[in-house]
């Protein structure tokens, strides 16, 4: 070969390379253009470009997938079918292509052919579990639940693995409302790996909020637990489902057994008591806490148990319904404030200078102040809190906030403001506590009639839109601004009366609000005064007086913006105070008829359904 021939060959290869490079660049430009059309949903322009690209490179998966998507999007199902079948000739064992072909048939409403296609594909790689998962997922995407279940079960049987695809099958069963089989699948998971209990529990919880779901799950778990008595995980799951069903009494019995079997020395019972307390099942929680104390004298968290029992009894002491009151009498201890304070005091003295001690003294202070109106005892408990609380605990600030509230209750706004100002300046304080203190300072200015000062303080709080207190600040700010300009003198009387409420001088406050509403009947604050008087009367269980006050508002304040609120409050009195169900329903219906756009409308409808005994 001479030199000339070599030069010719080099030039030829260079030309081919240039043409190849130019072709690649053209394809790249067309692909980007097609993708842009696809992105904006213009498939009529994107599809021809993808067809041209695929014609040049028939094996390119990117071009193939894009064109298949386009055909399906514009419902050219025949073209999509031919496209996939052509590729299947090149890749005869590709299960994914069979999955895609079946999906196209399903979208074209040929569900039977879709199922046949997926079933045929199994024979390609029957020993690979991914075969079944790919095909079953295609059926799922097509919402062919039965086909999906059939494929998963076929895989389980072929591969001789009884627990294979349990999570997948459980999810499909749950979607189809077959809660019995869903639960059975989750139990298969638990049977294979008991450490999966938290996951299984969470999955079952997704349908226990449905009555039939809860019933089916409870029955399956109970039966399985009885058959496999040695399984601790099943017993735990059964105890949990009993709590979901609000059957805490039987759950407690089961936890007693669990604690013994596991030799937990009270740990399982204690955790159950904590759950029962959180769920406000206070009777059962009290029994469980007491069980731990009586059965396990050396329980390492005994003080936490004592605190839990004290806190539970404090909550029970607030119970007013006859059923709870009757059950309280069966407890092996007295349920009253004296017992609760004694329990808190015992815990506090046994473990000084801890978070638990601080909580005890805070609870004691609250009880002494709210239940006994014993300010001196409350101050003493708060002083103990400050002496024992860890420096970085939020309870230190909580104690100071309560102290400031008691100063206000005593009418000493100077001391309250001084303490609150100090709280705002604290370094070790969370944002919520700081905002609460700032809001209290604004309230003091409002009570004193210093409205510009109050508005300035509230203005900063309303800027914190993501906080809990911002809404309260905004409401008070708007209330002051709305009424201070034209009726500043009346607003000062109104604010002074609000201060009486803060001082727990409720009878004086009621009289003052009613007098204000009578004296300034045409004032914009008259309806506010009547609403406040009625709400205080309701709180004091002066139900008939409250009804009279609300009725006065409805008769005298025809244009009031608070009429729907008055009706809502009347219905509340009939429901919870006077126990007159028919009257309550009539009032809720009146509210819906007269004020269908009221903010209270949804709650009124809900209360009507409750009173009628409808299923919510």
Tab-separated table of C-alpha atoms in Angstrom, residues 39-354:
chain	number	residue	atom	x	y	z
A	39	UNK	CA	-42.580	18.654	29.253
A	40	UNK	CA	-45.260	21.144	28.173
A	41	UNK	CA	-47.652	18.360	27.177
A	42	UNK	CA	-47.489	18.920	23.415
A	43	UNK	CA	-47.345	15.258	22.410
A	44	UNK	CA	-48.536	15.935	18.859
A	45	UNK	CA	-45.144	17.533	18.178
A	46	UNK	CA	-43.086	15.307	20.467
A	47	UNK	CA	-44.250	11.940	19.070
A	48	UNK	CA	-42.988	12.440	15.453
A	49	UNK	CA	-39.578	13.424	16.774
A	50	UNK	CA	-39.400	10.346	19.028
A	51	UNK	CA	-40.536	8.152	16.084
A	52	UNK	CA	-37.762	9.575	13.910
A	53	UNK	CA	-35.148	9.064	16.618
A	54	UNK	CA	-36.218	5.473	17.308
A	55	UNK	CA	-36.219	4.651	13.606
A	56	UNK	CA	-32.542	5.609	13.540
A	57	UNK	CA	-31.665	3.743	16.744
A	58	UNK	CA	-34.156	0.908	17.243
A	59	UNK	CA	-32.433	-0.430	20.375
A	60	UNK	CA	-32.304	2.894	22.215
A	61	UNK	CA	-34.325	2.407	25.429
A	62	UNK	CA	-34.671	6.174	26.039
A	63	UNK	CA	-36.334	6.718	22.651
A	64	UNK	CA	-38.503	3.606	23.065
A	65	UNK	CA	-39.807	4.562	26.536
A	66	UNK	CA	-40.520	8.127	25.463
A	67	UNK	CA	-42.477	7.038	22.368
A	68	UNK	CA	-44.426	4.443	24.395
A	69	UNK	CA	-45.380	7.142	26.928
A	70	UNK	CA	-46.526	9.400	24.125
A	71	UNK	CA	-48.699	6.796	22.433
A	72	UNK	CA	-50.345	5.932	25.744
A	73	UNK	CA	-50.882	9.592	26.669
A	74	UNK	CA	-52.739	10.353	23.421
A	75	UNK	CA	-54.521	6.961	23.660
A	76	UNK	CA	-52.975	5.499	20.519
A	77	UNK	CA	-53.111	2.100	22.162
A	78	UNK	CA	-52.745	0.081	18.940
A	79	UNK	CA	-49.541	1.936	18.092
A	80	UNK	CA	-48.272	1.426	21.637
A	81	UNK	CA	-49.072	-2.309	21.391
A	82	UNK	CA	-47.237	-2.693	18.078
A	83	UNK	CA	-44.288	-0.734	19.451
A	84	UNK	CA	-43.919	-3.011	22.488
A	85	UNK	CA	-44.482	-6.211	20.508
A	86	UNK	CA	-41.764	-5.206	18.034
A	87	UNK	CA	-39.317	-4.712	20.874
A	88	UNK	CA	-40.401	-8.047	22.382
A	89	UNK	CA	-39.147	-9.705	19.167
A	90	UNK	CA	-35.715	-8.301	19.944
A	91	UNK	CA	-35.804	-9.086	23.680
A	92	UNK	CA	-37.823	-12.276	23.940
A	93	UNK	CA	-37.312	-12.896	27.662
A	94	UNK	CA	-37.877	-9.377	28.958
A	95	UNK	CA	-40.611	-9.672	31.629
A	96	UNK	CA	-40.810	-5.888	31.871
A	97	UNK	CA	-42.009	-5.664	28.258
A	98	UNK	CA	-44.797	-8.146	28.991
A	99	UNK	CA	-45.737	-6.046	32.023
A	100	UNK	CA	-45.898	-2.951	29.806
A	101	UNK	CA	-47.934	-4.726	27.140
A	102	UNK	CA	-50.462	-5.922	29.711
A	103	UNK	CA	-50.744	-2.393	31.090
A	104	UNK	CA	-51.523	-1.058	27.619
A	105	UNK	CA	-54.261	-3.652	27.170
A	106	UNK	CA	-55.694	-2.632	30.558
A	107	UNK	CA	-55.705	1.044	29.584
A	108	UNK	CA	-57.486	0.078	26.374
A	109	UNK	CA	-60.169	-1.593	28.537
A	110	UNK	CA	-59.125	-5.081	27.455
A	111	UNK	CA	-58.554	-6.304	30.996
A	112	UNK	CA	-58.894	-10.003	30.227
A	113	UNK	CA	-56.111	-9.836	27.602
A	114	UNK	CA	-53.972	-7.869	30.081
A	115	UNK	CA	-54.320	-10.644	32.657
A	116	UNK	CA	-53.531	-13.346	30.096
A	117	UNK	CA	-50.417	-11.453	29.002
A	118	UNK	CA	-49.124	-11.168	32.570
A	119	UNK	CA	-49.843	-14.834	33.288
A	120	UNK	CA	-47.999	-15.893	30.123
A	121	UNK	CA	-44.986	-13.822	31.144
A	122	UNK	CA	-44.528	-15.835	34.329
A	123	UNK	CA	-43.253	-18.783	32.280
A	124	UNK	CA	-40.288	-16.715	31.073
A	125	UNK	CA	-38.544	-16.653	34.464
A	126	UNK	CA	-40.744	-18.569	36.923
A	127	UNK	CA	-38.026	-19.028	39.555
A	128	UNK	CA	-37.230	-15.316	39.890
A	129	UNK	CA	-39.367	-13.477	42.462
A	130	UNK	CA	-38.779	-10.204	40.581
A	131	UNK	CA	-40.878	-11.682	37.764
A	132	UNK	CA	-43.919	-11.825	40.002
A	133	UNK	CA	-43.259	-8.455	41.602
A	134	UNK	CA	-42.884	-6.713	38.232
A	135	UNK	CA	-46.064	-8.225	36.820
A	136	UNK	CA	-48.091	-7.772	40.008
A	137	UNK	CA	-47.038	-4.124	40.237
A	138	UNK	CA	-48.192	-3.628	36.654
A	139	UNK	CA	-51.570	-5.049	37.665
A	140	UNK	CA	-51.618	-2.769	40.697
A	141	UNK	CA	-50.884	0.279	38.564
A	142	UNK	CA	-53.832	-0.742	36.405
A	143	UNK	CA	-55.991	-1.107	39.534
A	144	UNK	CA	-56.602	-4.785	38.757
A	145	UNK	CA	-56.408	-5.856	42.385
A	146	UNK	CA	-57.520	-9.463	41.937
A	147	UNK	CA	-54.975	-10.038	39.179
A	148	UNK	CA	-52.239	-8.612	41.358
A	149	UNK	CA	-53.198	-10.867	44.273
A	150	UNK	CA	-53.275	-13.898	41.978
A	151	UNK	CA	-49.780	-13.166	40.654
A	152	UNK	CA	-48.312	-12.646	44.124
A	153	UNK	CA	-49.865	-15.896	45.363
A	154	UNK	CA	-48.584	-17.749	42.288
A	155	UNK	CA	-45.080	-16.568	43.091
A	156	UNK	CA	-45.417	-17.665	46.703
A	157	UNK	CA	-46.587	-21.149	45.678
A	158	UNK	CA	-44.034	-21.621	42.892
A	159	UNK	CA	-41.114	-20.541	45.056
A	160	UNK	CA	-42.417	-22.517	48.066
A	161	UNK	CA	-42.005	-19.537	50.423
A	162	UNK	CA	-45.140	-19.142	52.577
A	163	UNK	CA	-44.294	-15.607	53.718
A	164	UNK	CA	-43.144	-14.224	50.354
A	165	UNK	CA	-44.858	-10.979	49.293
A	166	UNK	CA	-46.702	-10.749	52.648
A	167	UNK	CA	-46.381	-6.963	52.909
A	168	UNK	CA	-47.449	-6.544	49.271
A	169	UNK	CA	-50.458	-8.807	49.614
A	170	UNK	CA	-51.499	-7.195	52.885
A	171	UNK	CA	-51.478	-3.768	51.239
A	172	UNK	CA	-53.619	-4.975	48.321
A	173	UNK	CA	-56.071	-6.724	50.642
A	174	UNK	CA	-56.358	-3.554	52.721
A	175	UNK	CA	-57.085	-1.480	49.619
A	176	UNK	CA	-59.867	-3.891	48.654
A	177	UNK	CA	-61.288	-3.760	52.205
A	178	UNK	CA	-60.436	-7.414	52.823
A	179	UNK	CA	-59.146	-6.644	56.304
A	180	UNK	CA	-59.247	-10.275	57.432
A	181	UNK	CA	-56.735	-11.440	54.825
A	182	UNK	CA	-54.703	-8.244	55.219
A	183	UNK	CA	-54.252	-8.981	58.913
A	184	UNK	CA	-53.393	-12.630	58.209
A	185	UNK	CA	-50.610	-11.499	55.874
A	186	UNK	CA	-49.198	-9.159	58.506
A	187	UNK	CA	-49.216	-12.034	60.986
A	188	UNK	CA	-47.150	-14.058	58.499
A	189	UNK	CA	-44.567	-11.276	58.624
A	190	UNK	CA	-44.619	-11.379	62.398
A	191	UNK	CA	-44.308	-15.143	62.392
A	192	UNK	CA	-41.099	-14.902	60.362
A	193	UNK	CA	-39.570	-11.947	62.215
A	194	UNK	CA	-40.996	-10.859	65.572
A	195	UNK	CA	-38.806	-7.746	65.523
A	196	UNK	CA	-41.148	-6.489	62.799
A	197	UNK	CA	-43.856	-5.944	65.443
A	198	UNK	CA	-43.696	-2.099	65.378
A	199	UNK	CA	-43.972	-2.069	61.570
A	200	UNK	CA	-46.813	-4.607	61.544
A	201	UNK	CA	-48.614	-2.649	64.242
A	202	UNK	CA	-48.273	0.595	62.275
A	203	UNK	CA	-49.566	-1.048	59.072
A	204	UNK	CA	-52.607	-2.549	60.800
A	205	UNK	CA	-53.278	0.828	62.425
A	206	UNK	CA	-53.935	2.220	58.938
A	207	UNK	CA	-57.347	0.514	58.921
A	208	UNK	CA	-58.297	0.065	62.573
A	209	UNK	CA	-59.983	3.464	62.418
A	210	UNK	CA	-62.672	1.752	60.325
A	211	UNK	CA	-65.166	-0.283	62.397
A	212	UNK	CA	-65.045	-3.315	60.089
A	213	UNK	CA	-61.252	-3.063	59.894
A	214	UNK	CA	-60.913	-3.014	63.666
A	215	UNK	CA	-63.355	-5.891	64.078
A	216	UNK	CA	-61.635	-8.087	61.477
A	217	UNK	CA	-58.139	-7.368	62.805
A	218	UNK	CA	-59.190	-8.038	66.401
A	219	UNK	CA	-60.776	-11.376	65.516
A	220	UNK	CA	-57.796	-12.607	63.472
A	221	UNK	CA	-55.223	-11.527	66.061
A	222	UNK	CA	-57.230	-12.971	68.966
A	223	UNK	CA	-57.571	-16.356	67.224
A	224	UNK	CA	-53.904	-16.468	66.313
A	225	UNK	CA	-52.858	-15.458	69.827
A	226	UNK	CA	-54.957	-18.256	71.323
A	227	UNK	CA	-53.508	-20.811	68.903
A	228	UNK	CA	-49.886	-19.757	69.438
A	229	UNK	CA	-49.791	-19.102	73.146
A	230	UNK	CA	-45.978	-19.118	73.209
A	231	UNK	CA	-45.663	-16.045	70.952
A	232	UNK	CA	-44.925	-12.929	72.985
A	233	UNK	CA	-45.104	-10.727	69.875
A	234	UNK	CA	-48.638	-11.945	69.190
A	235	UNK	CA	-49.676	-11.254	72.765
A	236	UNK	CA	-48.286	-7.738	72.492
A	237	UNK	CA	-50.104	-7.216	69.228
A	238	UNK	CA	-53.322	-8.526	70.762
A	239	UNK	CA	-52.960	-6.225	73.754
A	240	UNK	CA	-52.402	-3.314	71.385
A	241	UNK	CA	-55.462	-4.112	69.263
A	242	UNK	CA	-57.553	-4.343	72.441
A	243	UNK	CA	-56.494	-0.798	73.277
A	244	UNK	CA	-57.369	0.279	69.738
A	245	UNK	CA	-60.816	-1.186	70.422
A	246	UNK	CA	-60.974	0.746	73.726
A	247	UNK	CA	-61.099	-2.539	75.649
A	248	UNK	CA	-58.559	-1.422	78.221
A	249	UNK	CA	-59.796	-3.760	80.949
A	250	UNK	CA	-58.898	-6.879	78.939
A	251	UNK	CA	-55.724	-5.245	77.702
A	252	UNK	CA	-54.660	-4.739	81.323
A	253	UNK	CA	-55.191	-8.428	82.075
A	254	UNK	CA	-53.072	-9.341	79.071
A	255	UNK	CA	-50.296	-6.958	80.090
A	256	UNK	CA	-50.217	-8.507	83.545
A	257	UNK	CA	-49.660	-11.887	81.876
A	258	UNK	CA	-47.056	-10.417	79.514
A	259	UNK	CA	-45.166	-8.852	82.376
A	260	UNK	CA	-44.992	-12.218	84.162
A	261	UNK	CA	-44.009	-14.221	81.059
A	262	UNK	CA	-41.308	-11.745	80.047
A	263	UNK	CA	-40.081	-11.359	83.635
A	264	UNK	CA	-40.264	-7.623	82.959
A	265	UNK	CA	-40.654	-6.786	86.664
A	266	UNK	CA	-43.284	-4.137	86.001
A	267	UNK	CA	-41.841	-2.534	82.858
A	268	UNK	CA	-44.609	-3.749	80.538
A	269	UNK	CA	-47.331	-2.771	83.016
A	270	UNK	CA	-45.810	0.680	83.463
A	271	UNK	CA	-45.684	1.282	79.711
A	272	UNK	CA	-49.308	0.173	79.472
A	273	UNK	CA	-50.297	2.585	82.251
A	274	UNK	CA	-48.556	5.430	80.424
A	275	UNK	CA	-50.407	4.585	77.191
A	276	UNK	CA	-53.730	4.385	79.035
A	277	UNK	CA	-53.073	7.792	80.603
A	278	UNK	CA	-52.253	9.344	77.222
A	279	UNK	CA	-55.488	7.877	75.863
A	280	UNK	CA	-57.369	9.418	78.832
A	281	UNK	CA	-58.414	5.998	80.118
A	282	UNK	CA	-57.742	7.203	83.624
A	283	UNK	CA	-59.486	4.457	85.616
A	284	UNK	CA	-57.482	1.716	83.904
A	285	UNK	CA	-54.309	3.787	84.101
A	286	UNK	CA	-54.781	4.246	87.857
A	287	UNK	CA	-55.239	0.487	88.374
A	288	UNK	CA	-52.152	-0.282	86.260
A	289	UNK	CA	-49.953	2.249	88.072
A	290	UNK	CA	-51.120	0.853	91.401
A	291	UNK	CA	-50.431	-2.705	90.199
A	292	UNK	CA	-46.810	-1.794	89.510
A	293	UNK	CA	-46.408	-0.239	92.950
A	294	UNK	CA	-48.022	-3.189	94.749
A	295	UNK	CA	-46.526	-6.075	92.766
A	296	UNK	CA	-43.004	-4.751	92.192
A	297	UNK	CA	-41.776	-3.046	95.338
A	298	UNK	CA	-38.269	-2.541	93.960
A	299	UNK	CA	-39.338	-1.185	90.559
A	300	UNK	CA	-36.475	1.140	89.492
A	301	UNK	CA	-38.846	3.867	88.233
A	302	UNK	CA	-41.133	3.742	91.262
A	303	UNK	CA	-41.189	7.532	91.643
A	304	UNK	CA	-42.290	7.943	88.020
A	305	UNK	CA	-45.046	5.428	88.710
A	306	UNK	CA	-46.130	7.358	91.806
A	307	UNK	CA	-46.146	10.570	89.807
A	308	UNK	CA	-48.182	8.897	87.053
A	309	UNK	CA	-50.715	7.685	89.613
A	310	UNK	CA	-50.953	11.136	91.220
A	311	UNK	CA	-51.429	12.806	87.835
A	312	UNK	CA	-54.083	10.236	86.921
A	313	UNK	CA	-56.000	10.843	90.138
A	314	UNK	CA	-55.791	14.585	89.505
A	315	UNK	CA	-57.467	14.039	86.137
A	316	UNK	CA	-60.063	11.689	87.645
A	317	UNK	CA	-60.894	14.313	90.231
A	318	UNK	CA	-62.177	16.459	87.348
A	319	UNK	CA	-64.527	13.760	86.033
A	320	UNK	CA	-68.202	14.677	86.147
A	321	UNK	CA	-69.959	11.862	84.272
A	322	UNK	CA	-71.844	9.351	86.390
A	323	UNK	CA	-70.164	6.268	84.889
A	324	UNK	CA	-66.670	7.436	85.776
A	325	UNK	CA	-67.810	8.577	89.203
A	326	UNK	CA	-69.237	5.109	89.888
A	327	UNK	CA	-66.013	3.402	88.759
A	328	UNK	CA	-63.924	5.742	90.917
A	329	UNK	CA	-65.571	4.329	94.036
A	330	UNK	CA	-64.140	0.892	93.178
A	331	UNK	CA	-60.525	2.099	93.260
A	332	UNK	CA	-58.446	1.094	96.309
A	333	UNK	CA	-57.663	4.719	97.200
A	334	UNK	CA	-59.452	8.005	97.647
A	335	UNK	CA	-59.668	10.312	94.670
A	336	UNK	CA	-59.483	13.865	95.972
A	337	UNK	CA	-57.145	16.825	95.936
A	338	UNK	CA	-55.699	15.999	99.356
A	339	UNK	CA	-54.598	12.544	98.155
A	340	UNK	CA	-53.099	14.004	94.982
A	341	UNK	CA	-51.142	16.702	96.825
A	342	UNK	CA	-49.847	14.129	99.309
A	343	UNK	CA	-48.632	11.897	96.464
A	344	UNK	CA	-46.922	14.757	94.632
A	345	UNK	CA	-45.277	15.875	97.885
A	346	UNK	CA	-43.958	12.375	98.592
A	347	UNK	CA	-42.393	12.105	95.141
A	348	UNK	CA	-40.883	15.594	95.403
A	349	UNK	CA	-39.267	14.967	98.790
A	350	UNK	CA	-37.796	11.636	97.745
A	351	UNK	CA	-36.008	12.959	94.681
A	352	UNK	CA	-35.106	16.650	95.150
A	353	UNK	CA	-33.542	18.910	92.538
A	354	UNK	CA	-34.840	16.988	89.514
